[in-house]
PDB file of C-alpha atoms in Angstrom:
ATOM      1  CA  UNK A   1      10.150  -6.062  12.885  1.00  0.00           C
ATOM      2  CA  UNK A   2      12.179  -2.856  13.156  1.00  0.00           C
ATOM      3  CA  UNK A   3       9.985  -0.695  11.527  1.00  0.00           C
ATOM      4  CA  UNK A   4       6.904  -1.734  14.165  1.00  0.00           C
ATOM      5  CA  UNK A   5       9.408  -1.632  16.679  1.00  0.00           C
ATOM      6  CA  UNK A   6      10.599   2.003  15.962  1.00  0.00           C
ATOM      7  CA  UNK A   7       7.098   2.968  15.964  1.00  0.00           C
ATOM      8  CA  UNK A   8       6.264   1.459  19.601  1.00  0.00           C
ATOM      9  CA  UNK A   9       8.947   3.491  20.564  1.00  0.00           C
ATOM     10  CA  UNK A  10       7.173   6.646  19.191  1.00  0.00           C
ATOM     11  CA  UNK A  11       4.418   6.722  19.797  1.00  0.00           C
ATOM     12  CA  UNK A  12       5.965   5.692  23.363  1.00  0.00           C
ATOM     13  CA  UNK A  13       7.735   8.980  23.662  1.00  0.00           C
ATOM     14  CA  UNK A  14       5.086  10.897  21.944  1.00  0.00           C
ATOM     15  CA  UNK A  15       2.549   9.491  24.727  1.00  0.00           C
ATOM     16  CA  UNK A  16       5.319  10.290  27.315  1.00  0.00           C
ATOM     17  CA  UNK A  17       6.026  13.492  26.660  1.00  0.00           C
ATOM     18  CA  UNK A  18       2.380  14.854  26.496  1.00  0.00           C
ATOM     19  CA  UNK A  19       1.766  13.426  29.923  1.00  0.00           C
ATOM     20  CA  UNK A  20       4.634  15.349  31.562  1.00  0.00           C
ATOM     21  CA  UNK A  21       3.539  18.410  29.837  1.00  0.00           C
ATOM     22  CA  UNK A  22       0.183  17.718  30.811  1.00  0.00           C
ATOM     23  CA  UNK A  23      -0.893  19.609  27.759  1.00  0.00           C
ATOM     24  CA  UNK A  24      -2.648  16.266  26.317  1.00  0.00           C
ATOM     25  CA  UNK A  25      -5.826  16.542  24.237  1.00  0.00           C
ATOM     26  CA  UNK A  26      -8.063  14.306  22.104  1.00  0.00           C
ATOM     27  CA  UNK A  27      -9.939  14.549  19.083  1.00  0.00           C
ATOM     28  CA  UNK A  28     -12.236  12.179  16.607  1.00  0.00           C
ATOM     29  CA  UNK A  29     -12.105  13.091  12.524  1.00  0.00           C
ATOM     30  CA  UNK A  30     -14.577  11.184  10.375  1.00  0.00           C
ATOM     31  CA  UNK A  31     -14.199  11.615   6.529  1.00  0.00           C
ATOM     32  CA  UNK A  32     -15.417  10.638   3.161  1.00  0.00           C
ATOM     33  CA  UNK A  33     -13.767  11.247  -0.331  1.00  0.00           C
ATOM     34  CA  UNK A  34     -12.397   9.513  -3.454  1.00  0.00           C
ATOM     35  CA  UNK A  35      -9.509   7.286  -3.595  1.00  0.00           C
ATOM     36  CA  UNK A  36      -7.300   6.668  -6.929  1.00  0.00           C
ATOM     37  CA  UNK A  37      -6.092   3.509  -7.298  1.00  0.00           C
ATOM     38  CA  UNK A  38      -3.511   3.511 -10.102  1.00  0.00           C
ATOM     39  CA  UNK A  39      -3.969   0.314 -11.998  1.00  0.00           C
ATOM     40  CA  UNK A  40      -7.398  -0.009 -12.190  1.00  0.00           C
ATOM     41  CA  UNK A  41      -9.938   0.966 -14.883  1.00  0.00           C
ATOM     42  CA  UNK A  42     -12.309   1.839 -12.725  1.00  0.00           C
ATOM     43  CA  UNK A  43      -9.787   4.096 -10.902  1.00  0.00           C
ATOM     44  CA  UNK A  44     -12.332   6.840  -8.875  1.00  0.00           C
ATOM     45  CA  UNK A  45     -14.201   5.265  -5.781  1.00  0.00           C
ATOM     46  CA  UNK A  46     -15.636   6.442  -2.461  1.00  0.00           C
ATOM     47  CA  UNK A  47     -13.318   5.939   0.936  1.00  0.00           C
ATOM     48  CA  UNK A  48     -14.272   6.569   4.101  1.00  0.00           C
ATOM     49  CA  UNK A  49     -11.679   6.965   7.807  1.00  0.00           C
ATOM     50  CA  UNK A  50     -12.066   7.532  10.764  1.00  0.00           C
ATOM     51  CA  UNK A  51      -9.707   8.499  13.291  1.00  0.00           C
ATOM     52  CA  UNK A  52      -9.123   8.706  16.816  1.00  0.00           C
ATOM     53  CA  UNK A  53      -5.791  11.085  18.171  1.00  0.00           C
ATOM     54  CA  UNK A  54      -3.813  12.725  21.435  1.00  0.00           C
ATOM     55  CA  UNK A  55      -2.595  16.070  20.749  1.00  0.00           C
ATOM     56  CA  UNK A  56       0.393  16.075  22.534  1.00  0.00           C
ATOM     57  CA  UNK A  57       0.807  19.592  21.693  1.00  0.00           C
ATOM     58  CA  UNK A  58       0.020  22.048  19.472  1.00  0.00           C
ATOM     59  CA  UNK A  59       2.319  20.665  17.100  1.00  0.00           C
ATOM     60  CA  UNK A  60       2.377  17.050  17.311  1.00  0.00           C
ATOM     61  CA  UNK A  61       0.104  14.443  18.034  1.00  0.00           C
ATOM     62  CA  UNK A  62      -0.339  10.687  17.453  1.00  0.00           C
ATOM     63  CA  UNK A  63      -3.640   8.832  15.666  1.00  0.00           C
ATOM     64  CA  UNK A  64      -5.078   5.712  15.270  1.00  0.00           C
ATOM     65  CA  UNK A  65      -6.930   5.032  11.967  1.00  0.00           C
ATOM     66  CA  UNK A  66      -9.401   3.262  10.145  1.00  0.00           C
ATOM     67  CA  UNK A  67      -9.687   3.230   6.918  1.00  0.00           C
ATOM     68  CA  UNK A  68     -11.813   2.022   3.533  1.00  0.00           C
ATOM     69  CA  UNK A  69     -10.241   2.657   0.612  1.00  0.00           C
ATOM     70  CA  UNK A  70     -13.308   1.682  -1.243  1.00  0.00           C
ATOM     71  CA  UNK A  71     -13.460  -1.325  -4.093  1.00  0.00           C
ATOM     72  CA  UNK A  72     -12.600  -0.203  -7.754  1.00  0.00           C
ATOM     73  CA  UNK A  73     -13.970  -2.442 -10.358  1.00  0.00           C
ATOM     74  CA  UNK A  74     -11.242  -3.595 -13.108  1.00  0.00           C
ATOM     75  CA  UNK A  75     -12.182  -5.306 -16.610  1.00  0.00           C
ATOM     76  CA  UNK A  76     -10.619  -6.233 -19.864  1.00  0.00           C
ATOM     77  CA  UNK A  77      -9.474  -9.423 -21.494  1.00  0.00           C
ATOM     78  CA  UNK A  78      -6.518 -12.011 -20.914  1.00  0.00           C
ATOM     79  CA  UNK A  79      -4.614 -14.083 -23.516  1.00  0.00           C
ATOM     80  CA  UNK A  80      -3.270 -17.274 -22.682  1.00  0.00           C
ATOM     81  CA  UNK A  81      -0.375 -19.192 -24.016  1.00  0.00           C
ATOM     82  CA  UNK A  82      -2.243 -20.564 -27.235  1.00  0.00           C
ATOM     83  CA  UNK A  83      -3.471 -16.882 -28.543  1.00  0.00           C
ATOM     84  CA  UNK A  84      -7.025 -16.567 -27.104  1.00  0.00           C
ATOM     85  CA  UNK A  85      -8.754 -13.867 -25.527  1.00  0.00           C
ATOM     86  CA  UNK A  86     -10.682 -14.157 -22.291  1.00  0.00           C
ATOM     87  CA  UNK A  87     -13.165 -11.882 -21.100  1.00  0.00           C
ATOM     88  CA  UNK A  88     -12.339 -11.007 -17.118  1.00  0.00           C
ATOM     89  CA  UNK A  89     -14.245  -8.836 -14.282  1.00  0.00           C
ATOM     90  CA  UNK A  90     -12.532  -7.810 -11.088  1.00  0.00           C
ATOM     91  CA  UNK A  91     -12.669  -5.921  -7.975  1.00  0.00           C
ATOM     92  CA  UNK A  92     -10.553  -5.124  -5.217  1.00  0.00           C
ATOM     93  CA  UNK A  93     -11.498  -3.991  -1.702  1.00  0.00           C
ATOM     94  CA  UNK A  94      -9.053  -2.461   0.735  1.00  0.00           C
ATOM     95  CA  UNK A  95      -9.327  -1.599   4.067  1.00  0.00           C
ATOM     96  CA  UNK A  96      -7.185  -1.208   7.380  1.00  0.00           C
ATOM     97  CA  UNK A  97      -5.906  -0.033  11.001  1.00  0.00           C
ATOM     98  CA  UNK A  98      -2.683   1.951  11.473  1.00  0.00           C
ATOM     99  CA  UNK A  99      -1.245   4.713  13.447  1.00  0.00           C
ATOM    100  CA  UNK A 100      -0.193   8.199  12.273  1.00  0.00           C
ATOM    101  CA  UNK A 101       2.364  10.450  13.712  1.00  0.00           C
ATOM    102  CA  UNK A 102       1.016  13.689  12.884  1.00  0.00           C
ATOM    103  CA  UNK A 103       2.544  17.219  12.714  1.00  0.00           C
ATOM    104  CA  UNK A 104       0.728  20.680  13.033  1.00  0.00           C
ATOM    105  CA  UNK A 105       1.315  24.336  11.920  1.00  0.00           C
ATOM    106  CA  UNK A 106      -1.415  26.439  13.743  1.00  0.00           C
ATOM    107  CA  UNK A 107      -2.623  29.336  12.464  1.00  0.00           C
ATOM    108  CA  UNK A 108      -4.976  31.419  14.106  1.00  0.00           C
ATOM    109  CA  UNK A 109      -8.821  29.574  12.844  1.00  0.00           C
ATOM    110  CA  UNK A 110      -6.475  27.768  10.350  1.00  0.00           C
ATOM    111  CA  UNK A 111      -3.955  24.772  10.796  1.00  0.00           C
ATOM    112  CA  UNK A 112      -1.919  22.865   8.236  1.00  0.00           C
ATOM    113  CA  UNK A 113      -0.489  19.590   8.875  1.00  0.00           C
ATOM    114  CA  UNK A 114       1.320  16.432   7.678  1.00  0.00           C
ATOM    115  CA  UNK A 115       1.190  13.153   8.712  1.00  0.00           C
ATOM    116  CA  UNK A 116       3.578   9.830   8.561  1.00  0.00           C
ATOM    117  CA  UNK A 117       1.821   6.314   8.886  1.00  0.00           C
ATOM    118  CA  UNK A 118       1.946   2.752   9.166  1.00  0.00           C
ATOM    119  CA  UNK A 119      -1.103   0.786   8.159  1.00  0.00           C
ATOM    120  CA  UNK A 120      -2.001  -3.320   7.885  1.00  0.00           C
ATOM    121  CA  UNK A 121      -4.556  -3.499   5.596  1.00  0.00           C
ATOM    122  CA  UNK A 122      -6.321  -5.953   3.988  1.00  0.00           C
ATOM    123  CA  UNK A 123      -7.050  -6.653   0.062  1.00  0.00           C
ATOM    124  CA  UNK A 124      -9.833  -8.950  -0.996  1.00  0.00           C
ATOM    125  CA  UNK A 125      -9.858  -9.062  -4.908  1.00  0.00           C
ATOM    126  CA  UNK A 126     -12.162 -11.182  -6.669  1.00  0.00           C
ATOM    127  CA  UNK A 127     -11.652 -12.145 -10.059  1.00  0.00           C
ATOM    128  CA  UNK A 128     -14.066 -13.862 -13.115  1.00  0.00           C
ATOM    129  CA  UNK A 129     -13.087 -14.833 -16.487  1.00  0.00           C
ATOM    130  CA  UNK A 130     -15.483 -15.934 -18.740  1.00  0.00           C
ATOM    131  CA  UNK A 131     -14.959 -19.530 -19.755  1.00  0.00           C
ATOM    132  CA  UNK A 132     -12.830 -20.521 -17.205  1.00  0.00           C
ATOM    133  CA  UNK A 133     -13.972 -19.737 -13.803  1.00  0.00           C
ATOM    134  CA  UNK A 134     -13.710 -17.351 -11.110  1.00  0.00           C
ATOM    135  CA  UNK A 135     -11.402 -16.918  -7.870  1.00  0.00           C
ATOM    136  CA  UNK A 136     -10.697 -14.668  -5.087  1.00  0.00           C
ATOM    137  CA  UNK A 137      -7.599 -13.903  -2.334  1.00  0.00           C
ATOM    138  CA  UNK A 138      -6.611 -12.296   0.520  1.00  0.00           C
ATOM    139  CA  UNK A 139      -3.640 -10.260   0.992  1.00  0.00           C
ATOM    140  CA  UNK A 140      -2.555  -8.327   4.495  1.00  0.00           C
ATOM    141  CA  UNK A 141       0.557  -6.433   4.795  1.00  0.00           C
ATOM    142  CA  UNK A 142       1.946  -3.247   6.354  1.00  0.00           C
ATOM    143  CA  UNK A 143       2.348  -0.531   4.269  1.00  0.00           C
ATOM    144  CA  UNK A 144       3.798   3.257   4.341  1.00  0.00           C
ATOM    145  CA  UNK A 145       1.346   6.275   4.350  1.00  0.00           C
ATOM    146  CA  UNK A 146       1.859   9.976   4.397  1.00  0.00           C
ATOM    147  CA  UNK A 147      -0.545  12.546   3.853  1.00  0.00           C
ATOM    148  CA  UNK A 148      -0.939  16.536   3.757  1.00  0.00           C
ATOM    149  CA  UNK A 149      -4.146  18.319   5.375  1.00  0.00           C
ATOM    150  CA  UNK A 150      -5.989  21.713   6.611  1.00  0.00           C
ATOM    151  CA  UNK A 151      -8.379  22.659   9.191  1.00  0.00           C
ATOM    152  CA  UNK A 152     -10.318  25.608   9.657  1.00  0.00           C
ATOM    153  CA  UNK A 153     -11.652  26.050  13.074  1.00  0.00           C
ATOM    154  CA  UNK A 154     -15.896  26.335  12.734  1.00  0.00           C
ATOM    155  CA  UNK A 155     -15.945  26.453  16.399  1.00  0.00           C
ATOM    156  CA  UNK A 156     -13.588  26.127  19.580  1.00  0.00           C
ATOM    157  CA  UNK A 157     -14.127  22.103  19.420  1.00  0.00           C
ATOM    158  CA  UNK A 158     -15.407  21.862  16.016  1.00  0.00           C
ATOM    159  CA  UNK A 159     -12.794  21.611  13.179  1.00  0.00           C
ATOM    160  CA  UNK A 160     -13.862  21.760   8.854  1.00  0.00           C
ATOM    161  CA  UNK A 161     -10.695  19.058   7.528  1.00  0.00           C
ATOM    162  CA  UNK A 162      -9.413  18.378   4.264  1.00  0.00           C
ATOM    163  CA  UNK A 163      -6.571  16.180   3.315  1.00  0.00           C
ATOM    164  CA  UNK A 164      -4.602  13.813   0.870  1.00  0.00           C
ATOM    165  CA  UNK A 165      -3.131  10.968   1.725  1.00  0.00           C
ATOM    166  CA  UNK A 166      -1.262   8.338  -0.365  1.00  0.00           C
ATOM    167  CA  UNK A 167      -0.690   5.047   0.447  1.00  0.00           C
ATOM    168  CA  UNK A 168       2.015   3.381  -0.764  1.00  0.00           C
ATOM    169  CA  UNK A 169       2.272  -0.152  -2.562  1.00  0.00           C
ATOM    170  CA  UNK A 170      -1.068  -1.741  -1.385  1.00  0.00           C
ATOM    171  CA  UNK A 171      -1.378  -5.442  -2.155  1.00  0.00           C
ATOM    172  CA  UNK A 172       2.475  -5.325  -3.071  1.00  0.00           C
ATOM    173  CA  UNK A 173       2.838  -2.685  -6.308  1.00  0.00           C
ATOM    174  CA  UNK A 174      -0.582   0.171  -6.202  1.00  0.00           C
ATOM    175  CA  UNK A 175      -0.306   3.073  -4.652  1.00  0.00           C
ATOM    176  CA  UNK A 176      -3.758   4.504  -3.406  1.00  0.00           C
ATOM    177  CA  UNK A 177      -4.389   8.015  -2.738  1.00  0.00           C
ATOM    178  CA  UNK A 178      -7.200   9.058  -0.748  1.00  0.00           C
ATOM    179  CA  UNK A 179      -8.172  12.915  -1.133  1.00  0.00           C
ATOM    180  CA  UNK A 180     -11.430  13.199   1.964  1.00  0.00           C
ATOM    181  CA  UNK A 181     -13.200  16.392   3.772  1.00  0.00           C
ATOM    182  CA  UNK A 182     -14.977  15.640   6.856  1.00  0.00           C
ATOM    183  CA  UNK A 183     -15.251  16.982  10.708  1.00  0.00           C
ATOM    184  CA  UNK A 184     -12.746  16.687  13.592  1.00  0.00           C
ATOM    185  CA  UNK A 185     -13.967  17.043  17.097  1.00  0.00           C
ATOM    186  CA  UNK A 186     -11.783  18.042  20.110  1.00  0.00           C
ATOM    187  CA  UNK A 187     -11.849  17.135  23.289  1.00  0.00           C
TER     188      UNK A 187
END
């Protein structure tokens, strides 16, 4: 409850701040890339975010995301108590909204930033083991994001982006990271 707490109250004085500066502007990023889910075989799949932000300045603004961390497959075998091997199939899909409080170096056509977040997202994994059956569950949670990023400037509204983000202990113990290009339009 703190933690969503101290991030109303950001993104309160973010929003607050921009308005008496009356330097507010907006911008929406859409990218695709690979995410790397570490404990999966299958660890390389296609993601896909898009994001909506205030610029509150040139060197701090405030998103909202979306994102699909795409569904890595995971097989091998179990062993149960009495010594015998079972065959099993899985996948895992991720997805989720959150807010990012985002932090900018521009430079000249360039910018770098960074970027803090808070995410719920949602895991569906599905499971089949050969001889026994199959099952699936659901598990939502908040978890912690940060990420690192460029932009190069194509046009005065049009920006080229590429970042990584990371997000941390998805469905309780995998970290995901999410490396994307795509295009950012101000407004």
């Amino acid at each position: 409850m703190l933690k969503k707490t101290l991030l109303a109250a950001l993104v309160f004085g973010v929003a607050t701040t921009a308005v008496q500066a009356n330097e507010v502007s907006g911008y929406v990023t859409g990218s695709v890339g690979q995410t790397n889910s570490k404990g999966f075989n299958s660890k390389k799949k296609f993601g896909h975010k898009i994001a909506v932000g205030l610029q509150a300045n040139e060197f701090v603004g405030l998103e909202a995301q979306y994102t699909d961390l795409g569904k890595p497959k995971d097989k091998g075998y179990v062993v149960d108590g009495l010594g015998n091997a079972y065959d099993y199939k899985g996948t895992a899909r991720t997805r989720g909204l959150g807010a990012n409080l985002v932090g900018t170096l521009p430079l000249n056509d360039f910018k770098l930033f960074a970027k803090v977040g808070y995410h719920k997202m949602e895991t569906k994994v599905k499971v089949n083991v050969a001889g026994i059956g199959s099952g699936k569950t659901t598990e939502r949670e908040w978890v912690p994001s940060f990420g690192l990023g460029g932009a190069y400037a194509l046009t005065s509204e049009l920006d080229l982006v590429a970042e990584y983000e990371r997000y941390k202990d998805v469905a309780d113990n995998y970290n995901v990271d999410f490396a994307s290009v795509g295009l950012r339009y101000s407004f």
